[in-house]
Amino acid sequence: MIVVLTGGTGGTKFADGLRRVINPQDLTVIVNTADDFQWWGLHISPDIDSVMYVLSGRVSKERGWGIAQDTFFCLQTMKQLDEPSWFQVGDRDLAVHLLRTKLLAQGKTLTEATAKIASKMDLQVGVLPMSDSRVQTRVNTPAGELSFQEYFVKRGYQDSVNSVRFEGASEAKAAPGVIDAILSADAVFVAPSNPVTSIGPILAVAQIRQALRDTSAPVAAISPIIGSAPVSGPAGILMAAQGFPISINGVAKAYEDFLDVLIVDDADEAAAKELERSDLRVSCMNIMMRSENDREQLAKRALSFVSQNLPRKISVAS
């Protein structure tokens, strides 16, 4: 089994690449839930939804988020009623949030609600929230402390950032199945997601970070940084705020207590040679995922590099 820790669009693309080149039933995706929030009285799980929409083939390829061929009549009407409209919820997307909120109100856990929705979408891949406990990313800015969605979507990540914290993480427990998946995995990948606000909340759950230290599987990360800049989004700003260099060295530092392999872009070959002087194994390859073929090729090459040190070969589609 292959396990992926992910959040955000880059990580979802990598998970999709893996889904295309191995048996989907051999893939488990552990997803950040610290971006979850209440919207119009509904429980929104943005990263879980992104994973399910992409892996089920429902995602809008034009927008890169939400459901294909969606409409936005409810959003337009809510705006006319002077309700908040800065978070773009489509009508088909809304149905998923309605069902999740209904299941949670019935006493289901987030894990159980996610499994129910994934089953309705005929997903073959296992999708697990990182925790059933409430964890929320809080971004400290000169304008005050913001939720991640306020910082990222409402304000377009234009605020400078003083620090980031994960409210509730110290008390949170890993969701059922998460620790077993990590400890029994053949390989664990940390997807090319924002190390601070996509992967950071997952690692802030102490049980999960300890499991990554304890697993006998190799743990590999794909860098979301090329040179001194993120592939997309505010990862650089947030890494700097947390004291990490904006480089592959910063990525390695964020994961240093459990990381065995770091996969970086060809452009970082010189920096990779410096990192290889430590015990960390580093591989250079094209990590940009501009197309579905790019996703597959990165997944194949990453699996190939990691499987060189596995007790048994991972079966990869040709």
mmCIF file of C-alpha atoms in Angstrom:
data_model
loop_
_atom_site.group_PDB
_atom_site.id
_atom_site.type_symbol
_atom_site.label_atom_id
_atom_site.label_comp_id
_atom_site.label_asym_id
_atom_site.label_seq_id
_atom_site.Cartn_x
_atom_site.Cartn_y
_atom_site.Cartn_z
ATOM 1 C CA MET A 1 0.000 0.000 0.000
ATOM 2 C CA ILE A 2 1.106 3.538 -0.807
ATOM 3 C CA VAL A 3 0.139 6.347 1.564
ATOM 4 C CA VAL A 4 0.096 10.033 0.642
ATOM 5 C CA LEU A 5 -0.190 13.004 2.981
ATOM 6 C CA THR A 6 -1.737 15.909 1.132
ATOM 7 C CA GLY A 7 -3.610 19.187 1.055
ATOM 8 C CA GLY A 8 -4.094 21.796 -1.655
ATOM 9 C CA THR A 9 -3.959 21.458 -5.435
ATOM 10 C CA GLY A 10 -0.348 20.313 -5.932
ATOM 11 C CA GLY A 11 -0.731 17.410 -3.574
ATOM 12 C CA THR A 12 -4.007 16.384 -5.158
ATOM 13 C CA LYS A 13 -2.373 16.305 -8.593
ATOM 14 C CA PHE A 14 0.352 14.012 -7.298
ATOM 15 C CA ALA A 15 -2.205 11.698 -5.688
ATOM 16 C CA ASP A 16 -4.024 11.604 -9.027
ATOM 17 C CA GLY A 17 -0.772 10.621 -10.750
ATOM 18 C CA LEU A 18 -0.311 7.735 -8.328
ATOM 19 C CA ARG A 19 -3.916 6.661 -8.808
ATOM 20 C CA ARG A 20 -3.238 6.366 -12.521
ATOM 21 C CA VAL A 21 -0.123 4.188 -12.275
ATOM 22 C CA ILE A 22 -0.901 1.781 -9.419
ATOM 23 C CA ASN A 23 -3.990 -0.136 -8.399
ATOM 24 C CA PRO A 24 -6.206 2.601 -6.881
ATOM 25 C CA GLN A 25 -7.214 0.230 -4.106
ATOM 26 C CA ASP A 26 -3.553 0.184 -3.011
ATOM 27 C CA LEU A 27 -3.556 3.948 -2.416
ATOM 28 C CA THR A 28 -4.603 5.721 0.778
ATOM 29 C CA VAL A 29 -4.699 9.518 0.931
ATOM 30 C CA ILE A 30 -4.523 11.247 4.328
ATOM 31 C CA VAL A 31 -5.929 14.747 3.961
ATOM 32 C CA ASN A 32 -5.495 18.031 5.818
ATOM 33 C CA THR A 33 -8.685 19.130 7.587
ATOM 34 C CA ALA A 34 -7.401 22.298 9.275
ATOM 35 C CA ASP A 35 -8.884 24.360 6.413
ATOM 36 C CA ASP A 36 -12.383 23.095 7.262
ATOM 37 C CA PHE A 37 -14.853 25.821 8.214
ATOM 38 C CA GLN A 38 -18.518 26.727 8.494
ATOM 39 C CA TRP A 39 -20.142 28.445 5.514
ATOM 40 C CA TRP A 40 -23.862 29.276 5.422
ATOM 41 C CA GLY A 41 -24.222 26.866 8.357
ATOM 42 C CA LEU A 42 -22.597 24.030 6.412
ATOM 43 C CA HIS A 43 -19.430 22.079 7.162
ATOM 44 C CA ILE A 44 -16.973 22.655 4.309
ATOM 45 C CA SER A 45 -13.928 20.391 3.927
ATOM 46 C CA PRO A 46 -12.056 22.037 1.026
ATOM 47 C CA ASP A 47 -9.065 19.692 0.824
ATOM 48 C CA ILE A 48 -11.102 16.517 1.240
ATOM 49 C CA ASP A 49 -13.497 17.691 -1.477
ATOM 50 C CA SER A 50 -10.634 18.578 -3.826
ATOM 51 C CA VAL A 51 -9.147 15.104 -3.415
ATOM 52 C CA MET A 52 -12.481 13.388 -4.019
ATOM 53 C CA TYR A 53 -13.403 15.552 -7.017
ATOM 54 C CA VAL A 54 -10.042 15.005 -8.710
ATOM 55 C CA LEU A 55 -9.734 11.287 -7.964
ATOM 56 C CA SER A 56 -13.314 10.623 -9.098
ATOM 57 C CA GLY A 57 -12.875 12.628 -12.320
ATOM 58 C CA ARG A 58 -15.473 15.220 -11.275
ATOM 59 C CA VAL A 59 -13.199 18.252 -10.948
ATOM 60 C CA SER A 60 -13.642 21.264 -13.213
ATOM 61 C CA LYS A 61 -10.535 21.260 -15.397
ATOM 62 C CA GLU A 62 -11.211 24.842 -16.456
ATOM 63 C CA ARG A 63 -11.171 26.213 -12.910
ATOM 64 C CA GLY A 64 -8.968 23.582 -11.313
ATOM 65 C CA TRP A 65 -11.376 23.374 -8.358
ATOM 66 C CA GLY A 66 -15.015 22.520 -7.760
ATOM 67 C CA ILE A 67 -17.154 20.242 -9.891
ATOM 68 C CA ALA A 68 -17.225 20.248 -13.683
ATOM 69 C CA GLN A 69 -20.164 21.983 -15.381
ATOM 70 C CA ASP A 70 -21.345 23.411 -12.080
ATOM 71 C CA THR A 71 -23.670 26.383 -11.809
ATOM 72 C CA PHE A 72 -23.683 29.125 -9.200
ATOM 73 C CA PHE A 73 -27.344 30.143 -8.858
ATOM 74 C CA CYS A 74 -27.388 29.644 -5.095
ATOM 75 C CA LEU A 75 -24.248 31.761 -4.674
ATOM 76 C CA GLN A 76 -25.764 34.530 -6.795
ATOM 77 C CA THR A 77 -28.995 34.457 -4.802
ATOM 78 C CA MET A 78 -27.166 34.500 -1.459
ATOM 79 C CA LYS A 79 -25.243 37.554 -2.651
ATOM 80 C CA GLN A 80 -28.526 39.272 -3.564
ATOM 81 C CA LEU A 81 -29.723 38.487 -0.036
ATOM 82 C CA ASP A 82 -26.623 40.233 1.353
ATOM 83 C CA GLU A 83 -25.120 36.992 2.616
ATOM 84 C CA PRO A 84 -21.344 36.338 2.354
ATOM 85 C CA SER A 85 -20.324 35.309 -1.152
ATOM 86 C CA TRP A 86 -16.511 35.444 -1.179
ATOM 87 C CA PHE A 87 -16.180 31.647 -0.990
ATOM 88 C CA GLN A 88 -17.184 30.222 -4.369
ATOM 89 C CA VAL A 89 -19.584 27.342 -3.768
ATOM 90 C CA GLY A 90 -21.219 25.837 -6.837
ATOM 91 C CA ASP A 91 -24.657 24.226 -6.782
ATOM 92 C CA ARG A 92 -23.376 20.665 -7.253
ATOM 93 C CA ASP A 93 -20.614 21.334 -4.766
ATOM 94 C CA LEU A 94 -23.276 22.575 -2.361
ATOM 95 C CA ALA A 95 -24.988 19.179 -2.433
ATOM 96 C CA VAL A 96 -21.828 17.541 -1.064
ATOM 97 C CA HIS A 97 -21.646 20.049 1.790
ATOM 98 C CA LEU A 98 -25.324 19.517 2.576
ATOM 99 C CA LEU A 99 -24.853 15.757 2.797
ATOM 100 C CA ARG A 100 -21.726 16.055 4.943
ATOM 101 C CA THR A 101 -23.451 18.452 7.335
ATOM 102 C CA LYS A 102 -26.473 16.147 7.557
ATOM 103 C CA LEU A 103 -24.277 13.126 8.357
ATOM 104 C CA LEU A 104 -22.346 15.031 11.014
ATOM 105 C CA ALA A 105 -25.604 16.252 12.567
ATOM 106 C CA GLN A 106 -26.719 12.621 12.751
ATOM 107 C CA GLY A 107 -23.678 11.859 14.892
ATOM 108 C CA LYS A 108 -21.371 10.514 12.206
ATOM 109 C CA THR A 109 -17.678 11.346 12.485
ATOM 110 C CA LEU A 110 -15.872 13.198 9.715
ATOM 111 C CA THR A 111 -14.174 9.912 8.813
ATOM 112 C CA GLU A 112 -17.544 8.176 8.490
ATOM 113 C CA ALA A 113 -19.058 11.055 6.517
ATOM 114 C CA THR A 114 -16.062 11.105 4.170
ATOM 115 C CA ALA A 115 -16.311 7.349 3.599
ATOM 116 C CA LYS A 116 -20.025 7.673 2.819
ATOM 117 C CA ILE A 117 -19.494 10.443 0.279
ATOM 118 C CA ALA A 118 -16.489 8.687 -1.272
ATOM 119 C CA SER A 119 -18.607 5.545 -1.683
ATOM 120 C CA LYS A 120 -21.330 7.549 -3.448
ATOM 121 C CA MET A 121 -18.639 8.836 -5.826
ATOM 122 C CA ASP A 122 -17.407 5.269 -6.490
ATOM 123 C CA LEU A 123 -13.908 6.153 -5.324
ATOM 124 C CA GLN A 124 -11.511 3.213 -5.295
ATOM 125 C CA VAL A 125 -8.848 5.177 -3.418
ATOM 126 C CA GLY A 126 -8.986 5.326 0.374
ATOM 127 C CA VAL A 127 -9.532 8.901 1.602
ATOM 128 C CA LEU A 128 -8.994 9.606 5.301
ATOM 129 C CA PRO A 129 -9.257 12.937 7.098
ATOM 130 C CA MET A 130 -6.203 13.507 9.297
ATOM 131 C CA SER A 131 -8.419 13.749 12.404
ATOM 132 C CA ASP A 132 -12.026 13.729 13.514
ATOM 133 C CA SER A 133 -11.093 16.395 16.060
ATOM 134 C CA ARG A 134 -11.425 20.072 15.235
ATOM 135 C CA VAL A 135 -8.114 21.584 14.155
ATOM 136 C CA GLN A 136 -7.961 25.022 12.545
ATOM 137 C CA THR A 137 -5.079 26.832 10.900
ATOM 138 C CA ARG A 138 -4.782 30.370 12.268
ATOM 139 C CA VAL A 139 -2.674 32.901 10.376
ATOM 140 C CA ASN A 140 -1.330 35.811 12.425
ATOM 141 C CA THR A 141 -1.152 38.993 10.328
ATOM 142 C CA PRO A 142 -0.889 42.741 11.039
ATOM 143 C CA ALA A 143 -4.660 42.841 10.388
ATOM 144 C CA GLY A 144 -5.233 40.283 13.142
ATOM 145 C CA GLU A 145 -5.521 36.512 13.303
ATOM 146 C CA LEU A 146 -7.326 34.980 10.332
ATOM 147 C CA SER A 147 -8.618 31.541 9.478
ATOM 148 C CA PHE A 148 -6.809 30.044 6.511
ATOM 149 C CA GLN A 149 -9.788 30.541 4.198
ATOM 150 C CA GLU A 150 -10.033 34.209 5.188
ATOM 151 C CA TYR A 151 -6.311 34.661 4.565
ATOM 152 C CA PHE A 152 -6.120 32.628 1.356
ATOM 153 C CA VAL A 153 -9.475 33.124 -0.374
ATOM 154 C CA LYS A 154 -11.161 36.209 1.056
ATOM 155 C CA ARG A 155 -8.006 38.346 1.249
ATOM 156 C CA GLY A 156 -6.072 36.659 -1.572
ATOM 157 C CA TYR A 157 -3.027 35.970 0.675
ATOM 158 C CA GLN A 158 -1.925 39.609 0.333
ATOM 159 C CA ASP A 159 -1.322 40.118 4.054
ATOM 160 C CA SER A 160 2.160 39.782 5.468
ATOM 161 C CA VAL A 161 2.380 36.889 7.915
ATOM 162 C CA ASN A 162 3.873 36.968 11.387
ATOM 163 C CA SER A 163 3.271 33.337 12.315
ATOM 164 C CA VAL A 164 0.967 30.357 11.893
ATOM 165 C CA ARG A 165 -0.538 28.129 14.563
ATOM 166 C CA PHE A 166 -2.820 25.105 14.542
ATOM 167 C CA GLU A 167 -5.624 25.566 17.022
ATOM 168 C CA GLY A 168 -6.720 22.305 18.629
ATOM 169 C CA ALA A 169 -3.831 20.238 17.267
ATOM 170 C CA SER A 170 -2.252 19.509 20.643
ATOM 171 C CA GLU A 171 -5.423 17.714 21.782
ATOM 172 C CA ALA A 172 -6.319 16.133 18.426
ATOM 173 C CA LYS A 173 -6.113 12.418 17.781
ATOM 174 C CA ALA A 174 -5.431 10.808 14.428
ATOM 175 C CA ALA A 175 -8.570 9.649 12.646
ATOM 176 C CA PRO A 176 -9.287 5.899 12.638
ATOM 177 C CA GLY A 177 -7.145 4.103 10.068
ATOM 178 C CA VAL A 178 -4.517 6.829 9.726
ATOM 179 C CA ILE A 179 -1.847 5.363 12.001
ATOM 180 C CA ASP A 180 -2.405 1.807 10.761
ATOM 181 C CA ALA A 181 -2.072 3.018 7.167
ATOM 182 C CA ILE A 182 1.256 4.729 7.851
ATOM 183 C CA LEU A 183 2.718 1.849 9.869
ATOM 184 C CA SER A 184 1.674 -0.821 7.354
ATOM 185 C CA ALA A 185 2.558 1.139 4.198
ATOM 186 C CA ASP A 186 5.108 0.035 1.621
ATOM 187 C CA ALA A 187 5.976 3.693 1.073
ATOM 188 C CA VAL A 188 4.743 7.031 2.386
ATOM 189 C CA PHE A 189 4.792 10.186 0.276
ATOM 190 C CA VAL A 190 4.463 13.726 1.530
ATOM 191 C CA ALA A 191 2.880 15.378 -1.507
ATOM 192 C CA PRO A 192 4.160 18.647 -3.021
ATOM 193 C CA SER A 193 1.819 20.649 -0.832
ATOM 194 C CA ASN A 194 2.454 23.747 1.252
ATOM 195 C CA PRO A 195 4.682 22.483 4.106
ATOM 196 C CA VAL A 196 3.150 24.944 6.573
ATOM 197 C CA THR A 197 -0.599 25.097 5.995
ATOM 198 C CA SER A 198 -1.294 21.900 4.021
ATOM 199 C CA ILE A 199 1.112 19.384 5.563
ATOM 200 C CA GLY A 200 1.886 21.267 8.785
ATOM 201 C CA PRO A 201 -1.531 20.644 10.385
ATOM 202 C CA ILE A 202 -1.276 16.906 9.681
ATOM 203 C CA LEU A 203 2.149 16.778 11.325
ATOM 204 C CA ALA A 204 0.883 18.846 14.248
ATOM 205 C CA VAL A 205 -1.199 15.830 15.296
ATOM 206 C CA ALA A 206 1.439 14.189 17.488
ATOM 207 C CA GLN A 207 0.333 10.610 16.786
ATOM 208 C CA ILE A 208 0.791 11.099 13.049
ATOM 209 C CA ARG A 209 4.250 12.623 13.275
ATOM 210 C CA GLN A 210 5.339 9.831 15.617
ATOM 211 C CA ALA A 211 3.965 7.214 13.218
ATOM 212 C CA LEU A 212 6.070 8.721 10.429
ATOM 213 C CA ARG A 213 9.129 8.357 12.666
ATOM 214 C CA ASP A 214 8.192 4.782 13.576
ATOM 215 C CA THR A 215 7.159 3.342 10.222
ATOM 216 C CA SER A 216 9.517 0.908 8.522
ATOM 217 C CA ALA A 217 8.389 2.257 5.151
ATOM 218 C CA PRO A 218 10.551 4.825 3.390
ATOM 219 C CA VAL A 219 9.100 8.323 3.735
ATOM 220 C CA ALA A 220 9.593 10.527 0.668
ATOM 221 C CA ALA A 221 8.593 14.149 0.098
ATOM 222 C CA ILE A 222 8.156 15.939 -3.211
ATOM 223 C CA SER A 223 9.286 19.536 -2.932
ATOM 224 C CA PRO A 224 6.733 22.301 -3.608
ATOM 225 C CA ILE A 225 9.660 24.703 -3.967
ATOM 226 C CA ILE A 226 11.892 25.227 -7.013
ATOM 227 C CA GLY A 227 14.894 27.451 -6.470
ATOM 228 C CA SER A 228 13.767 30.138 -4.061
ATOM 229 C CA ALA A 229 10.075 30.227 -4.969
ATOM 230 C CA PRO A 230 7.013 28.018 -4.544
ATOM 231 C CA VAL A 231 5.470 26.334 -7.564
ATOM 232 C CA SER A 232 2.261 28.172 -6.644
ATOM 233 C CA GLY A 233 0.520 29.916 -3.782
ATOM 234 C CA PRO A 234 1.844 31.436 -0.558
ATOM 235 C CA ALA A 235 4.127 28.580 0.561
ATOM 236 C CA GLY A 236 7.195 30.814 0.462
ATOM 237 C CA ILE A 237 5.610 33.540 2.601
ATOM 238 C CA LEU A 238 4.381 31.014 5.142
ATOM 239 C CA MET A 239 7.651 29.067 5.285
ATOM 240 C CA ALA A 240 9.560 32.275 5.968
ATOM 241 C CA ALA A 241 7.104 33.189 8.727
ATOM 242 C CA GLN A 242 7.762 29.837 10.390
ATOM 243 C CA GLY A 243 11.539 30.197 10.113
ATOM 244 C CA PHE A 244 12.157 27.831 7.202
ATOM 245 C CA PRO A 245 14.376 28.820 4.254
ATOM 246 C CA ILE A 246 12.420 29.164 1.013
ATOM 247 C CA SER A 247 14.338 26.380 -0.708
ATOM 248 C CA ILE A 248 14.592 22.623 -0.857
ATOM 249 C CA ASN A 249 16.685 22.949 2.307
ATOM 250 C CA GLY A 250 13.653 24.485 4.005
ATOM 251 C CA VAL A 251 11.470 21.594 2.881
ATOM 252 C CA ALA A 252 14.012 19.109 4.230
ATOM 253 C CA LYS A 253 14.158 21.047 7.513
ATOM 254 C CA ALA A 254 10.358 20.960 7.902
ATOM 255 C CA TYR A 255 10.383 17.152 7.672
ATOM 256 C CA GLU A 256 13.861 16.362 9.002
ATOM 257 C CA ASP A 257 12.843 14.071 11.876
ATOM 258 C CA PHE A 258 11.204 11.443 9.650
ATOM 259 C CA LEU A 259 12.249 12.085 6.023
ATOM 260 C CA ASP A 260 14.262 9.481 4.095
ATOM 261 C CA VAL A 261 13.974 10.770 0.528
ATOM 262 C CA LEU A 262 13.484 14.225 -0.977
ATOM 263 C CA ILE A 263 12.427 14.553 -4.613
ATOM 264 C CA VAL A 264 13.251 17.926 -6.149
ATOM 265 C CA ASP A 265 13.172 19.581 -9.541
ATOM 266 C CA ASP A 266 16.034 19.237 -12.019
ATOM 267 C CA ALA A 267 16.647 22.968 -11.593
ATOM 268 C CA ASP A 268 17.758 22.314 -8.007
ATOM 269 C CA GLU A 269 20.522 19.870 -8.924
ATOM 270 C CA ALA A 270 23.301 21.944 -7.314
ATOM 271 C CA ALA A 271 21.382 22.397 -4.064
ATOM 272 C CA ALA A 272 20.503 18.699 -4.113
ATOM 273 C CA LYS A 273 24.181 17.741 -4.155
ATOM 274 C CA GLU A 274 24.700 19.799 -1.010
ATOM 275 C CA LEU A 275 21.798 18.051 0.730
ATOM 276 C CA GLU A 276 23.121 14.634 -0.266
ATOM 277 C CA ARG A 277 26.096 15.199 2.037
ATOM 278 C CA SER A 278 23.701 14.367 4.869
ATOM 279 C CA ASP A 279 21.965 10.998 5.264
ATOM 280 C CA LEU A 280 19.066 12.270 3.152
ATOM 281 C CA ARG A 281 18.702 10.731 -0.279
ATOM 282 C CA VAL A 282 17.785 13.303 -2.938
ATOM 283 C CA SER A 283 16.556 12.691 -6.466
ATOM 284 C CA CYS A 284 16.184 15.314 -9.208
ATOM 285 C CA MET A 285 13.426 15.061 -11.785
ATOM 286 C CA ASN A 286 10.761 17.200 -13.446
ATOM 287 C CA ILE A 287 8.269 17.913 -10.655
ATOM 288 C CA MET A 288 6.029 20.304 -12.605
ATOM 289 C CA MET A 289 2.598 18.797 -13.272
ATOM 290 C CA ARG A 290 1.140 20.836 -16.123
ATOM 291 C CA SER A 291 -0.700 17.887 -17.665
ATOM 292 C CA GLU A 292 -2.112 14.512 -16.708
ATOM 293 C CA ASN A 293 0.865 12.879 -18.403
ATOM 294 C CA ASP A 294 3.191 14.957 -16.199
ATOM 295 C CA ARG A 295 1.366 13.660 -13.126
ATOM 296 C CA GLU A 296 1.791 10.071 -14.243
ATOM 297 C CA GLN A 297 5.459 10.501 -15.104
ATOM 298 C CA LEU A 298 6.267 12.114 -11.765
ATOM 299 C CA ALA A 299 4.396 9.358 -9.924
ATOM 300 C CA LYS A 300 6.245 6.649 -11.879
ATOM 301 C CA ARG A 301 9.667 8.183 -11.350
ATOM 302 C CA ALA A 302 9.043 8.868 -7.678
ATOM 303 C CA LEU A 303 7.855 5.301 -7.116
ATOM 304 C CA SER A 304 10.805 3.922 -9.049
ATOM 305 C CA PHE A 305 13.330 5.875 -6.994
ATOM 306 C CA VAL A 306 11.728 4.952 -3.678
ATOM 307 C CA SER A 307 11.166 1.293 -4.589
ATOM 308 C CA GLN A 308 14.894 0.750 -5.080
ATOM 309 C CA ASN A 309 15.070 0.331 -1.324
ATOM 310 C CA LEU A 310 11.823 -1.545 -0.750
ATOM 311 C CA PRO A 311 11.739 -5.237 0.155
ATOM 312 C CA ARG A 312 9.365 -5.881 -2.745
ATOM 313 C CA LYS A 313 8.818 -4.072 -5.996
ATOM 314 C CA ILE A 314 5.789 -1.800 -6.362
ATOM 315 C CA SER A 315 3.658 -2.728 -9.348
ATOM 316 C CA VAL A 316 3.516 0.303 -11.633
ATOM 317 C CA ALA A 317 1.503 0.547 -14.842
ATOM 318 C CA SER A 318 3.605 0.899 -17.958
#
